[in-house]
Amino acid sequence: MATEVPPHSKTHPRYPSTEEFAAEQESAEFGELRHSHRSFAFPLTIAFIAWYLLYVLLSNYAGGFMGTKLFGNVNVALVLGLAQFLTTFLIAWWYSRHAAAELDPKAEAIKSRMEDGA
């Protein structure tokens, strides 16, 4: 993984004004970027919180079910607990792919336009 930053094409970067930031925030392209992020992140966040709360509620109120042995000393609680970690990593990986494919190109286009003063 390369951590080198590409050289700037300009010796002095141009900083957009407050008015330019406000105008960009109202643009359709920025709205599309915001929608792409929210339509991915919010449902996944809600789903994961629901999944986590289900695990907590099962642990508190369904002790018999959670204590059911699957094989050896492995029970339902252990499997569901480990599944929490697995889903965390899967969501992070999925979001990373989504950001690279959908969000980053849109954000880069907006950034370039803002820096070029267009």
C-alpha positions as YAML, in Angstrom:
chain: A
units: angstrom
residues:
- id: 1
  name: MET
  ca: [0.00, 0.00, 0.00]
- id: 2
  name: ALA
  ca: [1.53, 3.26, -1.11]
- id: 3
  name: THR
  ca: [1.34, 6.18, 1.29]
- id: 4
  name: GLU
  ca: [3.05, 8.69, -0.93]
- id: 5
  name: VAL
  ca: [1.15, 11.85, -1.71]
- id: 6
  name: PRO
  ca: [1.26, 12.88, -5.36]
- id: 7
  name: PRO
  ca: [2.88, 16.27, -5.95]
- id: 8
  name: HIS
  ca: [0.58, 19.26, -6.26]
- id: 9
  name: SER
  ca: [0.18, 20.65, -9.75]
- id: 10
  name: LYS
  ca: [0.34, 24.16, -8.31]
- id: 11
  name: THR
  ca: [2.93, 25.65, -6.03]
- id: 12
  name: HIS
  ca: [0.27, 27.48, -4.00]
- id: 13
  name: PRO
  ca: [-3.04, 25.70, -3.48]
- id: 14
  name: ARG
  ca: [-6.20, 27.71, -4.00]
- id: 15
  name: TYR
  ca: [-8.54, 27.80, -1.02]
- id: 16
  name: PRO
  ca: [-12.24, 28.27, -1.81]
- id: 17
  name: SER
  ca: [-14.17, 31.01, -0.06]
- id: 18
  name: THR
  ca: [-17.00, 30.47, 2.37]
- id: 19
  name: GLU
  ca: [-19.48, 31.50, -0.32]
- id: 20
  name: GLU
  ca: [-18.05, 28.91, -2.72]
- id: 21
  name: PHE
  ca: [-18.40, 26.20, -0.06]
- id: 22
  name: ALA
  ca: [-22.01, 27.22, 0.60]
- id: 23
  name: ALA
  ca: [-22.80, 27.23, -3.13]
- id: 24
  name: GLU
  ca: [-21.20, 23.81, -3.59]
- id: 25
  name: GLN
  ca: [-23.20, 22.42, -0.69]
- id: 26
  name: GLU
  ca: [-26.39, 23.42, -2.54]
- id: 27
  name: SER
  ca: [-25.28, 21.85, -5.85]
- id: 28
  name: ALA
  ca: [-26.95, 18.77, -7.31]
- id: 29
  name: GLU
  ca: [-23.63, 16.90, -7.43]
- id: 30
  name: PHE
  ca: [-23.02, 17.41, -3.70]
- id: 31
  name: GLY
  ca: [-26.61, 16.39, -2.98]
- id: 32
  name: GLU
  ca: [-26.05, 13.20, -4.98]
- id: 33
  name: LEU
  ca: [-22.86, 12.47, -3.01]
- id: 34
  name: ARG
  ca: [-24.67, 13.03, 0.28]
- id: 35
  name: HIS
  ca: [-27.56, 10.81, -0.86]
- id: 36
  name: SER
  ca: [-25.17, 8.02, -1.94]
- id: 37
  name: HIS
  ca: [-23.51, 8.07, 1.46]
- id: 38
  name: ARG
  ca: [-26.69, 8.27, 3.52]
- id: 39
  name: SER
  ca: [-28.58, 5.64, 1.54]
- id: 40
  name: PHE
  ca: [-25.76, 3.18, 2.24]
- id: 41
  name: ALA
  ca: [-24.63, 4.11, 5.74]
- id: 42
  name: PHE
  ca: [-27.92, 4.74, 7.54]
- id: 43
  name: PRO
  ca: [-29.72, 1.46, 6.70]
- id: 44
  name: LEU
  ca: [-26.61, -0.57, 7.49]
- id: 45
  name: THR
  ca: [-26.13, 1.25, 10.77]
- id: 46
  name: ILE
  ca: [-29.75, 0.64, 11.78]
- id: 47
  name: ALA
  ca: [-29.52, -3.03, 10.74]
- id: 48
  name: PHE
  ca: [-26.32, -3.56, 12.72]
- id: 49
  name: ILE
  ca: [-27.70, -1.86, 15.83]
- id: 50
  name: ALA
  ca: [-30.83, -4.04, 15.59]
- id: 51
  name: TRP
  ca: [-28.64, -7.15, 15.21]
- id: 52
  name: TYR
  ca: [-26.56, -6.12, 18.23]
- id: 53
  name: LEU
  ca: [-29.63, -5.40, 20.36]
- id: 54
  name: LEU
  ca: [-31.13, -8.76, 19.36]
- id: 55
  name: TYR
  ca: [-27.98, -10.43, 20.66]
- id: 56
  name: VAL
  ca: [-28.15, -8.49, 23.93]
- id: 57
  name: LEU
  ca: [-31.85, -9.23, 24.40]
- id: 58
  name: LEU
  ca: [-31.36, -12.92, 23.65]
- id: 59
  name: SER
  ca: [-28.48, -13.01, 26.13]
- id: 60
  name: ASN
  ca: [-30.64, -11.47, 28.83]
- id: 61
  name: TYR
  ca: [-34.00, -13.11, 28.25]
- id: 62
  name: ALA
  ca: [-33.36, -16.34, 26.33]
- id: 63
  name: GLY
  ca: [-30.68, -17.99, 28.42]
- id: 64
  name: GLY
  ca: [-31.90, -21.47, 27.62]
- id: 65
  name: PHE
  ca: [-31.71, -20.85, 23.89]
- id: 66
  name: MET
  ca: [-28.34, -19.11, 24.08]
- id: 67
  name: GLY
  ca: [-26.98, -21.95, 26.22]
- id: 68
  name: THR
  ca: [-27.94, -24.59, 23.67]
- id: 69
  name: LYS
  ca: [-24.83, -26.60, 22.86]
- id: 70
  name: LEU
  ca: [-24.11, -26.93, 19.17]
- id: 71
  name: PHE
  ca: [-21.03, -29.14, 19.43]
- id: 72
  name: GLY
  ca: [-18.49, -29.69, 22.17]
- id: 73
  name: ASN
  ca: [-18.38, -26.62, 24.39]
- id: 74
  name: VAL
  ca: [-19.63, -24.32, 21.62]
- id: 75
  name: ASN
  ca: [-23.10, -22.93, 22.24]
- id: 76
  name: VAL
  ca: [-25.43, -20.56, 20.40]
- id: 77
  name: ALA
  ca: [-24.25, -17.54, 22.44]
- id: 78
  name: LEU
  ca: [-20.63, -18.08, 21.41]
- id: 79
  name: VAL
  ca: [-21.53, -18.46, 17.74]
- id: 80
  name: LEU
  ca: [-23.73, -15.35, 17.73]
- id: 81
  name: GLY
  ca: [-21.08, -13.39, 19.66]
- id: 82
  name: LEU
  ca: [-18.43, -14.30, 17.11]
- id: 83
  name: ALA
  ca: [-20.89, -13.45, 14.34]
- id: 84
  name: GLN
  ca: [-20.98, -9.91, 15.77]
- id: 85
  name: PHE
  ca: [-17.28, -9.56, 15.02]
- id: 86
  name: LEU
  ca: [-17.69, -11.09, 11.59]
- id: 87
  name: THR
  ca: [-20.50, -8.74, 10.62]
- id: 88
  name: THR
  ca: [-18.50, -5.75, 11.86]
- id: 89
  name: PHE
  ca: [-15.61, -6.63, 9.56]
- id: 90
  name: LEU
  ca: [-17.93, -7.44, 6.66]
- id: 91
  name: ILE
  ca: [-19.72, -4.10, 6.97]
- id: 92
  name: ALA
  ca: [-16.39, -2.24, 7.11]
- id: 93
  name: TRP
  ca: [-15.16, -4.10, 4.02]
- id: 94
  name: TRP
  ca: [-18.44, -3.49, 2.17]
- id: 95
  name: TYR
  ca: [-18.41, 0.21, 3.05]
- id: 96
  name: SER
  ca: [-14.80, 0.51, 1.90]
- id: 97
  name: ARG
  ca: [-15.73, -0.97, -1.48]
- id: 98
  name: HIS
  ca: [-18.78, 1.29, -1.74]
- id: 99
  name: ALA
  ca: [-16.76, 4.38, -0.86]
- id: 100
  name: ALA
  ca: [-14.02, 3.56, -3.37]
- id: 101
  name: ALA
  ca: [-16.49, 2.88, -6.18]
- id: 102
  name: GLU
  ca: [-19.24, 5.42, -5.51]
- id: 103
  name: LEU
  ca: [-18.23, 8.12, -3.05]
- id: 104
  name: ASP
  ca: [-14.55, 8.81, -3.72]
- id: 105
  name: PRO
  ca: [-14.90, 9.61, -7.46]
- id: 106
  name: LYS
  ca: [-17.77, 12.04, -6.76]
- id: 107
  name: ALA
  ca: [-15.91, 13.65, -3.88]
- id: 108
  name: GLU
  ca: [-12.73, 13.96, -5.94]
- id: 109
  name: ALA
  ca: [-14.65, 15.66, -8.77]
- id: 110
  name: ILE
  ca: [-16.13, 18.16, -6.31]
- id: 111
  name: LYS
  ca: [-12.72, 18.75, -4.69]
- id: 112
  name: SER
  ca: [-11.03, 19.30, -8.04]
- id: 113
  name: ARG
  ca: [-13.71, 21.75, -9.13]
- id: 114
  name: MET
  ca: [-13.43, 23.64, -5.84]
- id: 115
  name: GLU
  ca: [-9.63, 23.84, -6.02]
- id: 116
  name: ASP
  ca: [-9.65, 24.93, -9.65]
- id: 117
  name: GLY
  ca: [-12.18, 27.65, -8.92]
- id: 118
  name: ALA
  ca: [-14.67, 26.46, -11.53]
...
